[in-house]
PDB file of C-alpha atoms (C1' of nucleotides) in Angstrom:
ATOM      1  CA  UNK A   1       0.543  15.585   5.603  1.00 41.00           C
ATOM      2  CA  UNK A   2       3.942  13.988   4.190  1.00 34.00           C
ATOM      3  CA  UNK A   3       3.498  11.231   7.098  1.00 35.00           C
ATOM      4  CA  UNK A   4       7.269  10.142   8.645  1.00 35.00           C
ATOM      5  CA  UNK A   5       8.693   9.958   5.202  1.00 35.00           C
ATOM      6  CA  UNK A   6      11.738  11.389   6.552  1.00 33.00           C
ATOM      7  CA  UNK A   7      13.580   8.234   6.632  1.00 36.00           C
ATOM      8  CA  UNK A   8      16.641   8.691   4.182  1.00 38.00           C
ATOM      9  CA  UNK A   9      18.330   5.540   3.306  1.00 39.00           C
ATOM     10  CA  UNK A  10      21.422   5.405   0.816  1.00 39.00           C
ATOM     11  CA  UNK A  11      21.282   4.498  -2.803  1.00 38.00           C
ATOM     12  CA  UNK A  12      24.282   2.410  -2.169  1.00 40.00           C
ATOM     13  CA  UNK A  13      23.726  -1.243  -1.659  1.00 48.00           C
ATOM     14  CA  UNK A  14      19.707  -0.409  -3.061  1.00 50.00           C
ATOM     15  CA  UNK A  15      19.251  -3.194  -4.883  1.00 57.00           C
ATOM     16  CA  UNK A  16      20.599  -5.295  -1.503  1.00 64.00           C
ATOM     17  CA  UNK A  17      18.169  -2.509   0.034  1.00 64.00           C
ATOM     18  CA  UNK A  18      14.611  -4.040  -1.874  1.00 65.00           C
ATOM     19  CA  UNK A  19      15.197  -7.026  -0.989  1.00 73.00           C
ATOM     20  CA  UNK A  20      15.474  -7.365   1.996  1.00 77.00           C
ATOM     21  CA  UNK A  21      11.742  -4.486   0.780  1.00 82.00           C
ATOM     22  CA  UNK A  22      10.286  -7.373  -0.362  1.00 85.00           C
ATOM     23  CA  UNK A  23      11.023 -10.278   2.350  1.00 85.00           C
ATOM     24  CA  UNK A  24      10.055  -7.855   4.994  1.00 86.00           C
ATOM     25  CA  UNK A  25       7.016  -6.297   3.569  1.00 89.00           C
ATOM     26  CA  UNK A  26       5.884 -10.479   2.419  1.00 89.00           C
ATOM     27  CA  UNK A  27       6.414 -11.571   6.500  1.00 88.00           C
ATOM     28  CA  UNK A  28       4.341  -8.795   7.855  1.00 90.00           C
ATOM     29  CA  UNK A  29       2.339  -9.907   5.495  1.00 92.00           C
ATOM     30  CA  UNK A  30       2.480 -13.824   6.166  1.00 91.00           C
ATOM     31  CA  UNK A  31       1.459 -12.175  10.035  1.00 91.00           C
ATOM     32  CA  UNK A  32      -1.896 -10.985   9.439  1.00 93.00           C
ATOM     33  CA  UNK A  33      -3.864 -13.775  11.301  1.00 93.00           C
ATOM     34  CA  UNK A  34      -7.309 -15.649   9.429  1.00 93.00           C
ATOM     35  CA  UNK A  35      -9.931 -13.215   9.740  1.00 94.00           C
ATOM     36  CA  UNK A  36      -7.525 -10.699  10.632  1.00 93.00           C
ATOM     37  CA  UNK A  37      -7.584  -7.587   8.207  1.00 93.00           C
ATOM     38  CA  UNK A  38      -4.332  -5.144   7.163  1.00 93.00           C
ATOM     39  CA  UNK A  39      -3.634  -1.851   5.286  1.00 93.00           C
ATOM     40  CA  UNK A  40      -0.509  -0.854   2.586  1.00 93.00           C
ATOM     41  CA  UNK A  41       0.294   1.600   4.461  1.00 90.00           C
ATOM     42  CA  UNK A  42       0.168  -0.156   8.383  1.00 91.00           C
ATOM     43  CA  UNK A  43       2.185  -3.454   6.266  1.00 90.00           C
ATOM     44  CA  UNK A  44       4.470  -0.708   5.825  1.00 88.00           C
ATOM     45  CA  UNK A  45       4.902   0.642   8.451  1.00 87.00           C
ATOM     46  CA  UNK A  46       4.636  -2.770  10.283  1.00 87.00           C
ATOM     47  CA  UNK A  47       7.654  -4.003   8.159  1.00 86.00           C
ATOM     48  CA  UNK A  48       9.174  -0.706   8.815  1.00 82.00           C
ATOM     49  CA  UNK A  49       9.174   0.991   5.763  1.00 83.00           C
ATOM     50  CA  UNK A  50       6.468   4.168   6.055  1.00 82.00           C
ATOM     51  CA  UNK A  51       5.439   4.973   2.599  1.00 83.00           C
ATOM     52  CA  UNK A  52       6.246   1.055   1.448  1.00 86.00           C
ATOM     53  CA  UNK A  53       2.544   1.466   1.316  1.00 90.00           C
ATOM     54  CA  UNK A  54       2.972   1.358  -3.434  1.00 89.00           C
ATOM     55  CA  UNK A  55       5.387  -1.828  -3.398  1.00 88.00           C
ATOM     56  CA  UNK A  56       2.772  -3.805  -0.334  1.00 90.00           C
ATOM     57  CA  UNK A  57       0.893  -3.354  -3.694  1.00 91.00           C
ATOM     58  CA  UNK A  58       3.821  -4.584  -5.527  1.00 89.00           C
ATOM     59  CA  UNK A  59       4.988  -7.487  -2.984  1.00 89.00           C
ATOM     60  CA  UNK A  60       0.820  -9.019  -3.593  1.00 89.00           C
ATOM     61  CA  UNK A  61       0.742  -8.400  -6.442  1.00 85.00           C
ATOM     62  CA  UNK A  62       3.816 -10.399  -7.573  1.00 82.00           C
ATOM     63  CA  UNK A  63       4.062 -12.876  -4.368  1.00 81.00           C
ATOM     64  CA  UNK A  64       2.707 -15.634  -4.416  1.00 81.00           C
ATOM     65  CA  UNK A  65       1.225 -17.792  -1.025  1.00 85.00           C
ATOM     66  CA  UNK A  66       0.552 -15.190   0.526  1.00 90.00           C
ATOM     67  CA  UNK A  67      -3.142 -13.284   1.671  1.00 92.00           C
ATOM     68  CA  UNK A  68      -2.632 -11.118   0.120  1.00 93.00           C
ATOM     69  CA  UNK A  69      -7.077 -10.570   0.471  1.00 92.00           C
ATOM     70  CA  UNK A  70      -5.953  -9.481   4.510  1.00 93.00           C
ATOM     71  CA  UNK A  71      -4.840  -5.678   3.059  1.00 94.00           C
ATOM     72  CA  UNK A  72      -6.983  -3.398   2.129  1.00 93.00           C
ATOM     73  CA  UNK A  73      -6.774   0.207   1.512  1.00 92.00           C
ATOM     74  CA  UNK A  74      -6.757   2.759   4.000  1.00 91.00           C
ATOM     75  CA  UNK A  75     -10.173   2.569   6.541  1.00 91.00           C
ATOM     76  CA  UNK A  76      -9.945  -0.451   5.754  1.00 92.00           C
ATOM     77  CA  UNK A  77     -11.565  -0.673   1.498  1.00 91.00           C
ATOM     78  CA  UNK A  78     -11.532  -2.595  -0.855  1.00 91.00           C
ATOM     79  CA  UNK A  79      -8.772  -0.814  -3.602  1.00 89.00           C
ATOM     80  CA  UNK A  80      -8.998  -3.540  -6.052  1.00 86.00           C
ATOM     81  CA  UNK A  81     -11.805  -3.255  -9.227  1.00 79.00           C
ATOM     82  CA  UNK A  82     -13.096  -6.492 -11.191  1.00 78.00           C
ATOM     83  CA  UNK A  83     -13.371  -9.712 -10.407  1.00 80.00           C
ATOM     84  CA  UNK A  84     -10.576  -9.355  -7.408  1.00 83.00           C
ATOM     85  CA  UNK A  85     -13.023  -6.811  -5.466  1.00 87.00           C
ATOM     86  CA  UNK A  86     -15.199  -9.304  -5.496  1.00 87.00           C
ATOM     87  CA  UNK A  87     -12.847 -12.437  -4.237  1.00 88.00           C
ATOM     88  CA  UNK A  88     -10.973 -10.597  -1.708  1.00 91.00           C
ATOM     89  CA  UNK A  89     -14.179 -10.090  -0.602  1.00 91.00           C
ATOM     90  CA  UNK A  90     -15.869 -13.017  -1.040  1.00 92.00           C
ATOM     91  CA  UNK A  91     -12.463 -14.647   0.349  1.00 92.00           C
ATOM     92  CA  UNK A  92     -12.417 -12.355   3.963  1.00 93.00           C
ATOM     93  CA  UNK A  93     -16.291 -13.104   4.690  1.00 94.00           C
ATOM     94  CA  UNK A  94     -15.252 -16.846   4.477  1.00 95.00           C
ATOM     95  CA  UNK A  95     -12.695 -15.859   6.444  1.00 94.00           C
ATOM     96  CA  UNK A  96     -15.447 -14.037   9.175  1.00 94.00           C
ATOM     97  CA  UNK A  97     -14.546 -10.484   7.960  1.00 93.00           C
ATOM     98  CA  UNK A  98     -17.474  -9.001   8.712  1.00 92.00           C
ATOM     99  CA  UNK A  99     -18.072  -5.624   6.806  1.00 91.00           C
ATOM    100  CA  UNK A 100     -19.794  -1.974   7.087  1.00 87.00           C
ATOM    101  CA  UNK A 101     -20.677  -1.143   3.792  1.00 84.00           C
ATOM    102  CA  UNK A 102     -18.934  -1.196   1.197  1.00 83.00           C
ATOM    103  CA  UNK A 103     -15.136  -1.200   4.072  1.00 90.00           C
ATOM    104  CA  UNK A 104     -14.026  -4.174   6.908  1.00 92.00           C
ATOM    105  CA  UNK A 105     -14.710  -2.905   9.735  1.00 92.00           C
ATOM    106  CA  UNK A 106     -12.074  -2.244  11.104  1.00 90.00           C
ATOM    107  CA  UNK A 107     -12.805  -2.518  15.139  1.00 89.00           C
ATOM    108  CA  UNK A 108     -12.721  -5.478  14.901  1.00 90.00           C
ATOM    109  CA  UNK A 109     -11.534  -7.045  12.404  1.00 91.00           C
ATOM    110  CA  UNK A 110      -7.618  -4.901  11.881  1.00 91.00           C
ATOM    111  CA  UNK A 111      -4.857  -6.724  12.675  1.00 91.00           C
ATOM    112  CA  UNK A 112      -2.234  -4.080  14.287  1.00 87.00           C
ATOM    113  CA  UNK A 113       2.004  -4.762  13.477  1.00 86.00           C
ATOM    114  CA  UNK A 114       2.850  -4.813  17.489  1.00 74.00           C
ATOM    115  CA  UNK A 115       7.164  -3.611  18.242  1.00 52.00           C
ATOM    116  CA  UNK A 116       8.569  -7.080  17.164  1.00 46.00           C
ATOM    117  CA  UNK A 117       6.805  -7.182  13.383  1.00 52.00           C
ATOM    118  CA  UNK A 118      10.519  -6.391  12.223  1.00 50.00           C
ATOM    119  CA  UNK A 119      12.245  -8.313  15.238  1.00 49.00           C
ATOM    120  CA  UNK A 120      13.332 -11.432  12.845  1.00 51.00           C
TER     121      UNK A 120
ATOM    122  C1'  DT B   1      20.194   6.028 -18.084  1.00 72.15           C
ATOM    123  C1'  DG B   2      15.589   8.418 -17.260  1.00 72.15           C
ATOM    124  C1'  DC B   3      10.853   8.601 -17.387  1.00 72.15           C
ATOM    125  C1'  DA B   4       6.035   6.713 -16.701  1.00 72.15           C
ATOM    126  C1'  DT B   5       3.253   3.752 -13.663  1.00 72.15           C
ATOM    127  C1'  DG B   6       1.108   1.392 -10.086  1.00 72.15           C
ATOM    128  C1'  DA B   7      -3.869  -2.831  -6.092  1.00 72.15           C
ATOM    129  C1'  DC B   8      -1.672   2.854  -1.284  1.00 72.15           C
ATOM    130  C1'  DT B   9      -1.962   7.559   1.770  1.00 72.15           C
ATOM    131  C1'  DC B  10      -3.351  12.139   3.626  1.00 72.15           C
ATOM    132  C1'  DG B  11      -5.027  16.698   4.736  1.00 72.15           C
ATOM    133  C1'  DA B  12      -7.376  20.536   3.207  1.00 72.15           C
ATOM    134  C1'  DA B  13     -10.638  21.801   0.107  1.00 72.15           C
TER     135       DA B  13
ATOM    136  C1'  DG C   1     -19.465  12.393   0.720  1.00 72.15           C
ATOM    137  C1'  DT C   2     -16.080  13.364  -3.424  1.00 72.15           C
ATOM    138  C1'  DT C   3     -12.326  15.336  -5.298  1.00 72.15           C
ATOM    139  C1'  DC C   4      -7.336  16.888  -5.459  1.00 72.15           C
ATOM    140  C1'  DG C   5      -2.295  17.080  -5.065  1.00 72.15           C
ATOM    141  C1'  DA C   6       1.734  15.827  -2.659  1.00 72.15           C
ATOM    142  C1'  DG C   7       4.981  12.632  -1.129  1.00 72.15           C
ATOM    143  C1'  DC C   8       7.770   7.216  -1.172  1.00 72.15           C
ATOM    144  C1'  DC C   9       9.345   3.679  -4.381  1.00 72.15           C
ATOM    145  C1'  DA C  10      10.219  -0.282  -6.547  1.00 72.15           C
ATOM    146  C1'  DT C  11       9.494  -2.178 -10.853  1.00 72.15           C
ATOM    147  C1'  DG C  12       9.062  -1.934 -16.769  1.00 72.15           C
ATOM    148  C1'  DC C  13      10.351  -0.526 -20.907  1.00 72.15           C
TER     149       DC C  13
END
DNA sequence: TGCATGACTCGAA
DNA sequence: GTTCGAGCCATGC
């Protein structure tokens, strides 16, 4: 394991980098069309930050007006708990997303980020 | 400044 | 199928 975590970005200008990271992540999230879903890890990679899945979650929590329900855990599993999990499932089903048991049918509904994902 | 935390991920057992 | 451990990183206190 230990994915492609090799991108050792310098610590300098970390604040600027953090802002850029949030913008890229938000952009990636907004790219997910209605009826499609993606995962935290996929969004992070699509935004250009492999391994930053937790930051995707942070952006979703703090972000406003984002289609948060379209972001799931690995394998298409809902990682939320309680009300949020129920609401997320209802919202996705309303958009036409198909569930297989407790997971989303990723074969049908996974949105794949292309290279253009972070081309702006 | 430093440490703990979190809507994570993935391979191995 | 579940559990565990290790790794990444921004954020809050």
